[in-house]
Structure formats: C-alpha cells, structure tokens
GROMACS .gro file of C-alpha atoms in nm:
model
  470
    1UNK     CA    1   0.014  -0.042  -0.010
    2UNK     CA    2   0.115   0.294  -0.119
    3UNK     CA    3   0.193   0.626   0.145
    4UNK     CA    4  -0.098   0.823   0.058
    5UNK     CA    5  -0.336   0.516   0.081
    6UNK     CA    6  -0.214   0.436   0.453
    7UNK     CA    7  -0.246   0.773   0.536
    8UNK     CA    8  -0.631   0.778   0.394
    9UNK     CA    9  -0.660   0.373   0.596
   10UNK     CA   10  -0.498   0.596   0.905
   11UNK     CA   11  -0.748   0.887   0.898
   12UNK     CA   12  -1.028   0.652   0.880
   13UNK     CA   13  -0.891   0.444   1.181
   14UNK     CA   14  -0.744   0.741   1.413
   15UNK     CA   15  -1.218   0.844   1.413
   16UNK     CA   16  -1.194   0.521   1.619
   17UNK     CA   17  -1.135   0.492   1.995
   18UNK     CA   18  -0.862   0.231   2.089
   19UNK     CA   19  -1.115   0.031   2.213
   20UNK     CA   20  -1.320   0.082   1.977
   21UNK     CA   21  -1.031  -0.079   1.712
   22UNK     CA   22  -0.972  -0.369   1.954
   23UNK     CA   23  -1.320  -0.427   1.861
   24UNK     CA   24  -1.312  -0.394   1.532
   25UNK     CA   25  -0.957  -0.572   1.483
   26UNK     CA   26  -1.184  -0.831   1.729
   27UNK     CA   27  -1.442  -0.897   1.496
   28UNK     CA   28  -1.202  -0.901   1.166
   29UNK     CA   29  -1.047  -1.178   1.298
   30UNK     CA   30  -1.294  -1.358   1.363
   31UNK     CA   31  -1.399  -1.384   0.996
   32UNK     CA   32  -1.104  -1.410   0.872
   33UNK     CA   33  -1.054  -1.711   1.044
   34UNK     CA   34  -1.370  -1.833   0.921
   35UNK     CA   35  -1.263  -1.733   0.583
   36UNK     CA   36  -0.976  -1.992   0.676
   37UNK     CA   37  -0.719  -1.723   0.618
   38UNK     CA   38  -0.460  -1.737   0.875
   39UNK     CA   39  -0.227  -1.502   0.827
   40UNK     CA   40   0.079  -1.703   0.705
   41UNK     CA   41   0.140  -1.931   0.344
   42UNK     CA   42   0.336  -2.162   0.209
   43UNK     CA   43   0.601  -1.951   0.512
   44UNK     CA   44   0.509  -1.619   0.343
   45UNK     CA   45   0.304  -1.333   0.554
   46UNK     CA   46   0.017  -1.294   0.362
   47UNK     CA   47  -0.228  -1.042   0.398
   48UNK     CA   48  -0.591  -1.208   0.609
   49UNK     CA   49  -0.878  -1.123   0.488
   50UNK     CA   50  -1.280  -1.241   0.468
   51UNK     CA   51  -1.464  -1.447   0.182
   52UNK     CA   52  -1.845  -1.399   0.197
   53UNK     CA   53  -1.927  -1.784   0.305
   54UNK     CA   54  -1.739  -1.716   0.630
   55UNK     CA   55  -1.945  -1.381   0.646
   56UNK     CA   56  -2.268  -1.537   0.614
   57UNK     CA   57  -2.153  -1.842   0.825
   58UNK     CA   58  -2.105  -1.552   1.114
   59UNK     CA   59  -2.428  -1.328   1.060
   60UNK     CA   60  -2.662  -1.659   0.973
   61UNK     CA   61  -2.903  -1.655   1.256
   62UNK     CA   62  -2.817  -1.230   1.346
   63UNK     CA   63  -2.933  -1.100   1.002
   64UNK     CA   64  -3.130  -1.222   0.726
   65UNK     CA   65  -2.851  -1.303   0.401
   66UNK     CA   66  -2.955  -1.101   0.160
   67UNK     CA   67  -2.905  -0.845   0.402
   68UNK     CA   68  -2.549  -1.006   0.477
   69UNK     CA   69  -2.500  -1.038   0.103
   70UNK     CA   70  -2.562  -0.592   0.075
   71UNK     CA   71  -2.295  -0.561   0.296
   72UNK     CA   72  -2.044  -0.752   0.160
   73UNK     CA   73  -2.105  -0.585  -0.171
   74UNK     CA   74  -2.102  -0.261  -0.001
   75UNK     CA   75  -1.740  -0.390   0.113
   76UNK     CA   76  -1.638  -0.508  -0.147
   77UNK     CA   77  -1.714  -0.163  -0.393
   78UNK     CA   78  -1.396  -0.015  -0.143
   79UNK     CA   79  -1.111   0.045  -0.386
   80UNK     CA   80  -0.796   0.052  -0.292
   81UNK     CA   81  -0.590   0.052  -0.576
   82UNK     CA   82  -0.729   0.315  -0.760
   83UNK     CA   83  -0.863   0.027  -1.036
   84UNK     CA   84  -1.158  -0.076  -1.044
   85UNK     CA   85  -1.294  -0.245  -0.804
   86UNK     CA   86  -1.417  -0.560  -0.727
   87UNK     CA   87  -1.120  -0.754  -0.881
   88UNK     CA   88  -1.103  -0.919  -0.580
   89UNK     CA   89  -1.386  -1.143  -0.418
   90UNK     CA   90  -1.293  -1.136  -0.061
   91UNK     CA   91  -1.231  -0.838   0.225
   92UNK     CA   92  -0.933  -0.654   0.301
   93UNK     CA   93  -0.908  -0.542   0.672
   94UNK     CA   94  -0.835  -0.196   0.505
   95UNK     CA   95  -1.158  -0.215   0.305
   96UNK     CA   96  -1.328  -0.330   0.652
   97UNK     CA   97  -1.209  -0.036   0.871
   98UNK     CA   98  -1.335   0.215   0.559
   99UNK     CA   99  -1.639   0.015   0.573
  100UNK     CA  100  -1.734   0.115   0.960
  101UNK     CA  101  -1.552   0.429   0.924
  102UNK     CA  102  -1.803   0.552   0.614
  103UNK     CA  103  -2.120   0.403   0.712
  104UNK     CA  104  -2.028   0.451   1.131
  105UNK     CA  105  -1.892   0.788   1.134
  106UNK     CA  106  -1.908   0.937   0.792
  107UNK     CA  107  -2.114   1.225   0.622
  108UNK     CA  108  -2.322   1.158   0.373
  109UNK     CA  109  -2.082   1.232   0.075
  110UNK     CA  110  -1.907   0.914   0.243
  111UNK     CA  111  -2.160   0.663   0.270
  112UNK     CA  112  -2.278   0.753  -0.063
  113UNK     CA  113  -2.088   0.519  -0.300
  114UNK     CA  114  -2.139   0.213  -0.044
  115UNK     CA  115  -2.507   0.299  -0.014
  116UNK     CA  116  -2.511   0.308  -0.372
  117UNK     CA  117  -2.318  -0.053  -0.420
  118UNK     CA  118  -2.548  -0.235  -0.193
  119UNK     CA  119  -2.874  -0.115  -0.344
  120UNK     CA  120  -2.657  -0.207  -0.656
  121UNK     CA  121  -2.398  -0.447  -0.790
  122UNK     CA  122  -2.375  -0.298  -1.104
  123UNK     CA  123  -2.209   0.080  -1.125
  124UNK     CA  124  -2.469   0.363  -1.197
  125UNK     CA  125  -2.755   0.505  -1.177
  126UNK     CA  126  -3.026   0.249  -0.953
  127UNK     CA  127  -3.405   0.150  -1.021
  128UNK     CA  128  -3.650   0.281  -0.764
  129UNK     CA  129  -3.738  -0.092  -0.732
  130UNK     CA  130  -3.430  -0.164  -0.654
  131UNK     CA  131  -3.400   0.126  -0.362
  132UNK     CA  132  -3.727  -0.013  -0.252
  133UNK     CA  133  -3.568  -0.362  -0.224
  134UNK     CA  134  -3.240  -0.244  -0.050
  135UNK     CA  135  -3.475  -0.002   0.257
  136UNK     CA  136  -3.779  -0.311   0.291
  137UNK     CA  137  -3.427  -0.573   0.350
  138UNK     CA  138  -3.313  -0.248   0.542
  139UNK     CA  139  -3.555  -0.265   0.761
  140UNK     CA  140  -3.691  -0.635   0.813
  141UNK     CA  141  -3.336  -0.649   0.936
  142UNK     CA  142  -3.304  -0.425   1.222
  143UNK     CA  143  -3.655  -0.584   1.375
  144UNK     CA  144  -3.487  -0.903   1.318
  145UNK     CA  145  -3.124  -0.855   1.445
  146UNK     CA  146  -3.351  -0.610   1.754
  147UNK     CA  147  -3.550  -0.943   1.818
  148UNK     CA  148  -3.245  -1.143   1.778
  149UNK     CA  149  -2.998  -0.971   2.052
  150UNK     CA  150  -3.326  -0.944   2.304
  151UNK     CA  151  -3.297  -0.581   2.242
  152UNK     CA  152  -3.647  -0.511   2.218
  153UNK     CA  153  -3.705  -0.337   2.536
  154UNK     CA  154  -4.033  -0.541   2.664
  155UNK     CA  155  -4.157  -0.540   2.329
  156UNK     CA  156  -4.152  -0.898   2.104
  157UNK     CA  157  -4.308  -1.016   1.777
  158UNK     CA  158  -4.565  -1.134   2.004
  159UNK     CA  159  -4.711  -0.848   2.164
  160UNK     CA  160  -4.716  -0.618   1.865
  161UNK     CA  161  -4.862  -0.683   1.520
  162UNK     CA  162  -4.744  -0.801   1.214
  163UNK     CA  163  -4.402  -0.675   1.115
  164UNK     CA  164  -4.429  -0.746   0.759
  165UNK     CA  165  -4.692  -0.532   0.623
  166UNK     CA  166  -4.485  -0.207   0.875
  167UNK     CA  167  -4.172  -0.278   0.702
  168UNK     CA  168  -4.369  -0.206   0.401
  169UNK     CA  169  -4.497   0.060   0.507
  170UNK     CA  170  -4.218   0.214   0.659
  171UNK     CA  171  -4.030   0.184   0.327
  172UNK     CA  172  -4.309   0.321   0.145
  173UNK     CA  173  -4.308   0.618   0.382
  174UNK     CA  174  -3.887   0.661   0.398
  175UNK     CA  175  -3.893   0.606  -0.019
  176UNK     CA  176  -4.170   0.908  -0.038
  177UNK     CA  177  -3.914   1.125   0.023
  178UNK     CA  178  -3.674   1.113  -0.268
  179UNK     CA  179  -3.640   1.381  -0.509
  180UNK     CA  180  -3.517   1.430  -0.868
  181UNK     CA  181  -3.329   1.706  -0.874
  182UNK     CA  182  -3.577   1.926  -1.058
  183UNK     CA  183  -3.774   1.922  -0.723
  184UNK     CA  184  -4.022   1.585  -0.827
  185UNK     CA  185  -4.137   1.316  -0.637
  186UNK     CA  186  -4.241   1.053  -0.820
  187UNK     CA  187  -4.525   0.788  -0.717
  188UNK     CA  188  -4.609   0.453  -0.822
  189UNK     CA  189  -4.536   0.295  -1.087
  190UNK     CA  190  -4.332   0.568  -1.207
  191UNK     CA  191  -4.147   0.565  -0.867
  192UNK     CA  192  -4.023   0.160  -0.981
  193UNK     CA  193  -3.939   0.220  -1.288
  194UNK     CA  194  -3.721   0.607  -1.228
  195UNK     CA  195  -3.340   0.613  -1.260
  196UNK     CA  196  -3.202   0.756  -0.966
  197UNK     CA  197  -2.843   0.889  -0.989
  198UNK     CA  198  -2.626   0.903  -0.660
  199UNK     CA  199  -2.638   1.333  -0.639
  200UNK     CA  200  -3.020   1.226  -0.590
  201UNK     CA  201  -2.966   0.902  -0.360
  202UNK     CA  202  -2.716   1.061  -0.153
  203UNK     CA  203  -2.978   1.389  -0.060
  204UNK     CA  204  -3.232   1.122   0.025
  205UNK     CA  205  -2.970   0.955   0.246
  206UNK     CA  206  -2.930   1.284   0.391
  207UNK     CA  207  -3.245   1.432   0.442
  208UNK     CA  208  -3.374   1.061   0.585
  209UNK     CA  209  -3.222   1.016   0.901
  210UNK     CA  210  -3.378   0.657   0.945
  211UNK     CA  211  -3.168   0.506   0.656
  212UNK     CA  212  -2.790   0.567   0.831
  213UNK     CA  213  -2.944   0.504   1.158
  214UNK     CA  214  -3.069   0.170   1.036
  215UNK     CA  215  -2.761   0.045   0.893
  216UNK     CA  216  -2.549   0.135   1.215
  217UNK     CA  217  -2.782  -0.097   1.357
  218UNK     CA  218  -2.796  -0.320   1.176
  219UNK     CA  219  -2.354  -0.322   1.149
  220UNK     CA  220  -2.332  -0.220   1.502
  221UNK     CA  221  -2.575  -0.598   1.636
  222UNK     CA  222  -2.545  -0.800   1.342
  223UNK     CA  223  -2.176  -0.781   1.304
  224UNK     CA  224  -2.135  -0.753   1.650
  225UNK     CA  225  -1.930  -0.468   1.722
  226UNK     CA  226  -1.907  -0.150   1.867
  227UNK     CA  227  -2.262  -0.230   1.970
  228UNK     CA  228  -2.197  -0.171   2.380
  229UNK     CA  229  -1.991   0.114   2.345
  230UNK     CA  230  -2.014   0.452   2.455
  231UNK     CA  231  -2.019   0.656   2.135
  232UNK     CA  232  -2.398   0.518   2.055
  233UNK     CA  233  -2.607   0.838   2.005
  234UNK     CA  234  -2.936   0.909   2.167
  235UNK     CA  235  -3.135   0.842   1.797
  236UNK     CA  236  -2.915   0.478   1.833
  237UNK     CA  237  -3.088   0.450   2.236
  238UNK     CA  238  -3.421   0.514   2.170
  239UNK     CA  239  -3.480   0.393   1.802
  240UNK     CA  240  -3.694   0.114   2.062
  241UNK     CA  241  -3.902   0.325   2.323
  242UNK     CA  242  -3.924   0.056   2.659
  243UNK     CA  243  -4.223  -0.104   2.687
  244UNK     CA  244  -4.400  -0.151   2.998
  245UNK     CA  245  -4.762  -0.280   3.061
  246UNK     CA  246  -4.855  -0.535   2.852
  247UNK     CA  247  -4.605  -0.792   2.984
  248UNK     CA  248  -4.819  -1.126   3.043
  249UNK     CA  249  -5.129  -0.988   2.962
  250UNK     CA  250  -5.196  -1.141   2.591
  251UNK     CA  251  -5.257  -0.858   2.415
  252UNK     CA  252  -5.146  -0.792   2.105
  253UNK     CA  253  -5.076  -0.406   2.048
  254UNK     CA  254  -5.259  -0.179   1.737
  255UNK     CA  255  -4.849  -0.087   1.671
  256UNK     CA  256  -4.595  -0.290   1.490
  257UNK     CA  257  -4.242  -0.247   1.547
  258UNK     CA  258  -4.134  -0.058   1.230
  259UNK     CA  259  -4.418   0.173   1.328
  260UNK     CA  260  -4.339   0.222   1.671
  261UNK     CA  261  -3.975   0.306   1.528
  262UNK     CA  262  -4.107   0.506   1.304
  263UNK     CA  263  -4.407   0.756   1.567
  264UNK     CA  264  -4.129   0.720   1.824
  265UNK     CA  265  -3.933   0.906   1.632
  266UNK     CA  266  -4.172   1.218   1.594
  267UNK     CA  267  -4.171   1.247   2.010
  268UNK     CA  268  -4.015   1.533   2.171
  269UNK     CA  269  -3.584   1.393   2.271
  270UNK     CA  270  -3.692   1.379   2.649
  271UNK     CA  271  -4.009   1.188   2.598
  272UNK     CA  272  -3.871   0.857   2.333
  273UNK     CA  273  -3.726   0.703   2.594
  274UNK     CA  274  -4.101   0.501   2.764
  275UNK     CA  275  -4.411   0.429   2.644
  276UNK     CA  276  -4.649   0.313   2.916
  277UNK     CA  277  -4.981   0.135   2.825
  278UNK     CA  278  -5.263   0.353   2.984
  279UNK     CA  279  -5.578   0.125   2.852
  280UNK     CA  280  -5.651  -0.090   2.598
  281UNK     CA  281  -6.028  -0.150   2.502
  282UNK     CA  282  -5.949  -0.492   2.450
  283UNK     CA  283  -5.867  -0.499   2.845
  284UNK     CA  284  -6.047  -0.278   3.046
  285UNK     CA  285  -6.362  -0.284   2.802
  286UNK     CA  286  -6.563  -0.063   2.594
  287UNK     CA  287  -6.673   0.223   2.840
  288UNK     CA  288  -6.567   0.632   2.736
  289UNK     CA  289  -6.534   0.663   3.109
  290UNK     CA  290  -6.350   0.359   3.116
  291UNK     CA  291  -6.160   0.557   2.900
  292UNK     CA  292  -6.130   0.871   3.066
  293UNK     CA  293  -6.041   0.734   3.409
  294UNK     CA  294  -5.767   0.522   3.197
  295UNK     CA  295  -5.608   0.809   3.042
  296UNK     CA  296  -5.606   1.187   3.265
  297UNK     CA  297  -5.357   1.316   3.434
  298UNK     CA  298  -5.145   1.087   3.299
  299UNK     CA  299  -4.878   1.301   3.177
  300UNK     CA  300  -4.862   1.306   2.715
  301UNK     CA  301  -4.978   1.037   2.513
  302UNK     CA  302  -5.037   0.795   2.233
  303UNK     CA  303  -5.398   0.732   2.141
  304UNK     CA  304  -5.424   0.480   1.830
  305UNK     CA  305  -5.715   0.301   1.745
  306UNK     CA  306  -5.785   0.098   1.434
  307UNK     CA  307  -6.205   0.122   1.279
  308UNK     CA  308  -6.368  -0.164   1.148
  309UNK     CA  309  -6.257  -0.138   0.833
  310UNK     CA  310  -5.962  -0.203   0.922
  311UNK     CA  311  -5.803   0.087   0.884
  312UNK     CA  312  -5.544   0.181   1.188
  313UNK     CA  313  -5.439   0.541   1.281
  314UNK     CA  314  -5.432   0.768   1.611
  315UNK     CA  315  -5.310   1.106   1.754
  316UNK     CA  316  -5.004   1.230   2.019
  317UNK     CA  317  -5.072   1.445   2.291
  318UNK     CA  318  -4.818   1.673   2.434
  319UNK     CA  319  -4.997   1.703   2.749
  320UNK     CA  320  -5.233   1.529   2.993
  321UNK     CA  321  -5.553   1.508   2.930
  322UNK     CA  322  -5.825   1.701   3.139
  323UNK     CA  323  -6.170   1.689   3.109
  324UNK     CA  324  -6.291   2.003   2.970
  325UNK     CA  325  -6.443   2.197   2.777
  326UNK     CA  326  -6.152   2.401   2.599
  327UNK     CA  327  -5.890   2.301   2.352
  328UNK     CA  328  -5.581   2.209   2.558
  329UNK     CA  329  -5.188   2.108   2.372
  330UNK     CA  330  -4.935   2.289   2.199
  331UNK     CA  331  -4.788   2.253   1.902
  332UNK     CA  332  -4.601   1.907   1.957
  333UNK     CA  333  -4.892   1.763   1.917
  334UNK     CA  334  -4.964   1.532   1.602
  335UNK     CA  335  -5.178   1.294   1.424
  336UNK     CA  336  -5.041   1.003   1.256
  337UNK     CA  337  -5.110   0.657   1.041
  338UNK     CA  338  -4.968   0.291   1.105
  339UNK     CA  339  -5.245   0.128   0.808
  340UNK     CA  340  -5.306   0.119   0.586
  341UNK     CA  341  -5.010   0.393   0.497
  342UNK     CA  342  -4.786   0.523   0.743
  343UNK     CA  343  -4.796   0.878   0.812
  344UNK     CA  344  -4.709   1.127   1.070
  345UNK     CA  345  -4.913   1.470   1.050
  346UNK     CA  346  -4.799   1.790   1.257
  347UNK     CA  347  -4.885   2.108   1.299
  348UNK     CA  348  -4.951   2.348   1.073
  349UNK     CA  349  -4.964   2.736   1.213
  350UNK     CA  350  -5.333   2.733   1.105
  351UNK     CA  351  -5.510   2.688   1.459
  352UNK     CA  352  -5.428   2.569   1.802
  353UNK     CA  353  -5.731   2.342   1.799
  354UNK     CA  354  -5.482   2.056   1.934
  355UNK     CA  355  -5.665   1.859   2.124
  356UNK     CA  356  -5.991   1.856   2.319
  357UNK     CA  357  -6.205   1.614   2.610
  358UNK     CA  358  -6.503   1.700   2.762
  359UNK     CA  359  -6.766   1.413   2.900
  360UNK     CA  360  -7.078   1.491   3.090
  361UNK     CA  361  -7.153   1.853   2.940
  362UNK     CA  362  -7.493   1.932   2.743
  363UNK     CA  363  -7.375   2.268   2.578
  364UNK     CA  364  -7.053   2.141   2.424
  365UNK     CA  365  -6.973   1.878   2.244
  366UNK     CA  366  -6.857   1.541   2.405
  367UNK     CA  367  -6.546   1.318   2.346
  368UNK     CA  368  -6.137   1.338   2.202
  369UNK     CA  369  -6.073   1.545   1.909
  370UNK     CA  370  -5.725   1.649   1.806
  371UNK     CA  371  -5.749   1.915   1.489
  372UNK     CA  372  -6.028   2.106   1.305
  373UNK     CA  373  -6.343   2.221   1.485
  374UNK     CA  374  -6.658   2.100   1.668
  375UNK     CA  375  -6.775   1.873   1.456
  376UNK     CA  376  -6.531   1.877   1.250
  377UNK     CA  377  -6.218   1.735   1.383
  378UNK     CA  378  -5.929   1.558   1.245
  379UNK     CA  379  -5.974   1.269   1.517
  380UNK     CA  380  -6.278   1.255   1.697
  381UNK     CA  381  -6.416   0.918   1.909
  382UNK     CA  382  -6.717   1.033   2.063
  383UNK     CA  383  -6.833   1.005   2.452
  384UNK     CA  384  -7.084   0.784   2.267
  385UNK     CA  385  -6.839   0.452   2.276
  386UNK     CA  386  -6.762   0.310   1.937
  387UNK     CA  387  -6.847   0.600   1.724
  388UNK     CA  388  -6.634   0.892   1.563
  389UNK     CA  389  -6.520   1.031   1.267
  390UNK     CA  390  -6.168   1.207   1.030
  391UNK     CA  391  -6.291   1.509   0.879
  392UNK     CA  392  -6.064   1.588   0.591
  393UNK     CA  393  -6.158   1.820   0.221
  394UNK     CA  394  -5.918   1.820   0.133
  395UNK     CA  395  -5.741   1.875   0.494
  396UNK     CA  396  -5.760   1.883   0.800
  397UNK     CA  397  -5.672   2.273   0.932
  398UNK     CA  398  -5.421   2.180   1.228
  399UNK     CA  399  -5.223   1.915   1.109
  400UNK     CA  400  -5.255   1.900   0.726
  401UNK     CA  401  -5.381   1.580   0.780
  402UNK     CA  402  -5.599   1.367   0.497
  403UNK     CA  403  -5.861   1.173   0.640
  404UNK     CA  404  -5.732   0.895   0.840
  405UNK     CA  405  -5.975   0.634   0.852
  406UNK     CA  406  -6.174   0.442   0.558
  407UNK     CA  407  -6.515   0.595   0.597
  408UNK     CA  408  -6.558   0.976   0.745
  409UNK     CA  409  -6.791   0.840   0.994
  410UNK     CA  410  -6.621   0.522   1.101
  411UNK     CA  411  -6.727   0.223   1.390
  412UNK     CA  412  -6.415   0.175   1.655
  413UNK     CA  413  -6.327  -0.163   1.666
  414UNK     CA  414  -6.033  -0.154   1.948
  415UNK     CA  415  -5.848   0.151   2.046
  416UNK     CA  416  -5.536   0.201   2.298
  417UNK     CA  417  -5.329   0.452   2.497
  418UNK     CA  418  -5.045   0.445   2.562
  419UNK     CA  419  -4.794   0.734   2.814
  420UNK     CA  420  -4.488   0.881   2.678
  421UNK     CA  421  -4.172   0.924   2.848
  422UNK     CA  422  -4.209   0.913   3.280
  423UNK     CA  423  -4.569   0.944   3.451
  424UNK     CA  424  -4.595   1.307   3.593
  425UNK     CA  425  -4.571   1.269   4.033
  426UNK     CA  426  -4.844   1.081   4.191
  427UNK     CA  427  -5.031   0.985   3.844
  428UNK     CA  428  -4.877   0.611   3.940
  429UNK     CA  429  -4.974   0.563   4.284
  430UNK     CA  430  -5.360   0.783   4.204
  431UNK     CA  431  -5.486   0.441   4.127
  432UNK     CA  432  -5.741   0.391   3.809
  433UNK     CA  433  -6.035   0.600   3.840
  434UNK     CA  434  -6.350   0.586   3.587
  435UNK     CA  435  -6.480   0.939   3.517
  436UNK     CA  436  -6.704   0.851   3.760
  437UNK     CA  437  -6.534   0.860   4.084
  438UNK     CA  438  -6.437   1.167   3.959
  439UNK     CA  439  -6.774   1.316   3.880
  440UNK     CA  440  -7.008   1.200   4.162
  441UNK     CA  441  -7.283   1.437   4.018
  442UNK     CA  442  -7.303   1.188   3.656
  443UNK     CA  443  -7.286   0.851   3.932
  444UNK     CA  444  -7.582   1.021   4.125
  445UNK     CA  445  -7.743   1.014   3.791
  446UNK     CA  446  -7.696   0.723   3.620
  447UNK     CA  447  -7.811   0.585   4.027
  448UNK     CA  448  -8.141   0.772   3.947
  449UNK     CA  449  -8.160   0.601   3.605
  450UNK     CA  450  -8.147   0.318   3.702
  451UNK     CA  451  -7.833   0.202   3.539
  452UNK     CA  452  -7.542   0.021   3.675
  453UNK     CA  453  -7.135   0.076   3.632
  454UNK     CA  454  -7.060  -0.110   3.361
  455UNK     CA  455  -6.695   0.014   3.536
  456UNK     CA  456  -6.758  -0.161   3.879
  457UNK     CA  457  -6.583  -0.473   3.869
  458UNK     CA  458  -6.303  -0.396   3.597
  459UNK     CA  459  -6.082  -0.217   3.755
  460UNK     CA  460  -5.747  -0.387   3.795
  461UNK     CA  461  -5.456  -0.401   4.105
  462UNK     CA  462  -5.143  -0.098   3.991
  463UNK     CA  463  -4.841  -0.276   3.811
  464UNK     CA  464  -4.575  -0.288   3.985
  465UNK     CA  465  -4.313  -0.072   3.848
  466UNK     CA  466  -4.030  -0.350   3.747
  467UNK     CA  467  -4.297  -0.558   3.589
  468UNK     CA  468  -4.168  -0.498   3.264
  469UNK     CA  469  -3.795  -0.526   3.228
  470UNK     CA  470  -3.570  -0.326   2.942
   0.00000   0.00000   0.00000
C-alpha cells in the first residue's frame, strides 16, 4: 500500500477510540479465521481477508441473508487500488475498516458509494424498485436483529402487529422522500421505474436520517461490533422505546415494530425512552368513562385506534388530558396513520385546536378530539363509545392530515392509549379512576336512572413498576 493510501487508512482508523479499534480488530480476526485466512501461507506472510461465505456463517442467525450479501457488496465497493473495485472477491482489513468508518462515522458524501453498491452491484444509476427492495431489507433486518439480540425492550414479535406490513409501510414512507434534481417526487409505478443517480440518493440519505441510523443498527448488532460502547447516539439508544404494561396480558398491540420506531422518532426527545400502556379497550372494556379514567392526568400520551375497516391511526397529545370544554395542548401534538399507510402529520400554524376532551356536558361536544373544529375534527372519538369521525376535506386545518379512517364516520374496533416518557409525579399511585369517581354528580345521575356502573368490577391492581424489564 502506498503512503497516500496508508495515510487515508490511518485517518479512517483514527476516527475510532482505542477500545473501538480493538473491537473491530477482534471481529475482523474472527471473520478471517472463518475464511480460512490465517495470515500465513507457504511460509510467507499473507494478508488476512474475509470471504462472503465467512460473513454469511457469522451472521446466519442475527441477519437475513440478503442483508449480509448487501453488506459484503458494500465492503467490496471500497477501492484500495485506484483501479476498478471488485477485482478481489475477498475483503481486506483496510476495506473492512473504511466501510465501518464511512457508514458509522461518515457524512452522506462518504456513505453514498457504499450505499449505492448495497442497493445494486452494478455501477451507475439505480431504479426506484431497487431502492425499495434495499429499504425493505434494511428495515426488516433492524426488526430481525433487535429481536434476535433481545434489544426490543419489552416489545416482541408476539405482542405487536405482524411486522411484514409495517416494514412495507415504513419503506414506502421513506421512499416518498426521494426527490429528483428538478424537485419532483415520482410516485407509484413511476417511482419503481425511475432511474436515480448518485447525487439524488446522497440527498435522500442526507434528508432521511433513518437510513443511516438503520445501517448503524444492522452493522453494530448484526456484526456485534461497537454495539455496547458509549459513542452510540441518542438516535440509536431511543430507536425503540422501553415498553411497560403489556407483559403477561395476552394483548397484541395495534402498533407493529416499524411503526413504533417511526412514531417514536417524532416525539419530543425527552419522551422517547419509554411507553407505558394506560388503556386498551380489549383489556379495560368498551366504555368512555373507563377510557377517560385511565388517561386523565397521566402526562403526554399516544392514542391509537383501529376502525372496523382495519384502518389504524391516532394522535400524540403533548400534555396530560384534562376533562374540560376548552382546547388544550401545544404545537408538539400530531396526528398519524399506521395502516394502510404510515405517516405523521404535524402542526400547520393555522389554529390551536390541538387536543380536546369533554364528558357529561350538555352545551359542548362530549368526546375526544384532535385538530380541526367542533363537529369537524381530524380525529374524533365520541363519548357514545364506539363511534368517531375523521373529517378532512381536503385536509385537517390543524395538522394538514387527510381523512385517517376508511369512512368519514367510522365504527371503532379497538383502541389503546400509551403514556410516553415518565409518568407525572403521583400519576402511577393514584389508582385508575373512572370518570364517575371524578364526577360524583354523573354517578348519581346514573343511579337515579337505574343504570349500573359498567366499569365497576373491571378495576385492576396497579402494576408493579418493575413489571417489565428493559
């Protein structure tokens, strides 16, 4: 290797702390051992190298095979000779280190050659279909490796929706950010057949942070390198929030792992570390009083619901829900869709109708609403439990969201509420109250009408705070 090349290699090496360098050395030595490359041949010293077969043997369980092949193609794309890359089928130590340096520590410009080759082995522009396949493989690999390494923090593939549709939905959402040089965004079949050159992909990687974050997770957890060292960014640490309140309850959440990752990334940074289940219609019954009693004064929350047509959508409330006839919250609130498409819709600045919760009033609407206006909410759950609407012609004024439900007026199939971040002081110890506990007048009216309290007897013991380990 010439001086200029060895200097470049040393520069890449210097990006890593000494303990990181020894971690990389250890993984490379293991891989080269699996390759049958011992460093000596016929009495002469030879360089250690890594083969595709060795990489596949090493990552057989933690990573899907197609992602291992993409990683190998990325490593092979690093040109040490100044000549056309790909002359050798084996990976040299320098290629391995530069691959790690560019993908884990580099900017979009440094990553792009490797990513282009991971998308397609051939040089030149890549088609939208190839980018879609790469992105789906990448997301699927993140879910797979985090599950394999038991890094899903209380979530798992049994207590969440099937991730297959979530992988496709998240890939589709990330691909929607692909922009041609003239600023146009191809969609549908046109997107699949469009050729995208290096500069367009580089711009996309720069604007869509998930690509770099997901690659980092796949490399660190898939190759088991640099995965426990302190340089991990908050993006990776809080990629998946800790999950509390779902363990041993036989509940399958309306969320899938990719949608948890995506929605969590839009939460304020201080709330991304933990989600705690407050309410599930499948556990706590189909009662608006129960619903209110579980979610009031619990801090910021995510409400997610499924209509009878299978559409899944919801909203993030930045403040504790309070029962009152006024709008509440602030511009951190948002609406989102999980199925059939994954998207987040944030504040437009048009009005301050962020969140609304009312019950037992004769003069104002009773129910939970987010965005829009009375009678025309972006998301509305009526106090007559089981009914709701999502009105947006053409868009919700507060969040610029489209109609989230299959039909404008929808019937509710299931609903969950998750507290995000740490519960406010006292919220965990107050017990789970029905709205009827808060409002004795409403309770008396029910008794006068000869109606029993549906929520009585549905109470559960407060969960031990250490119920879920993550």
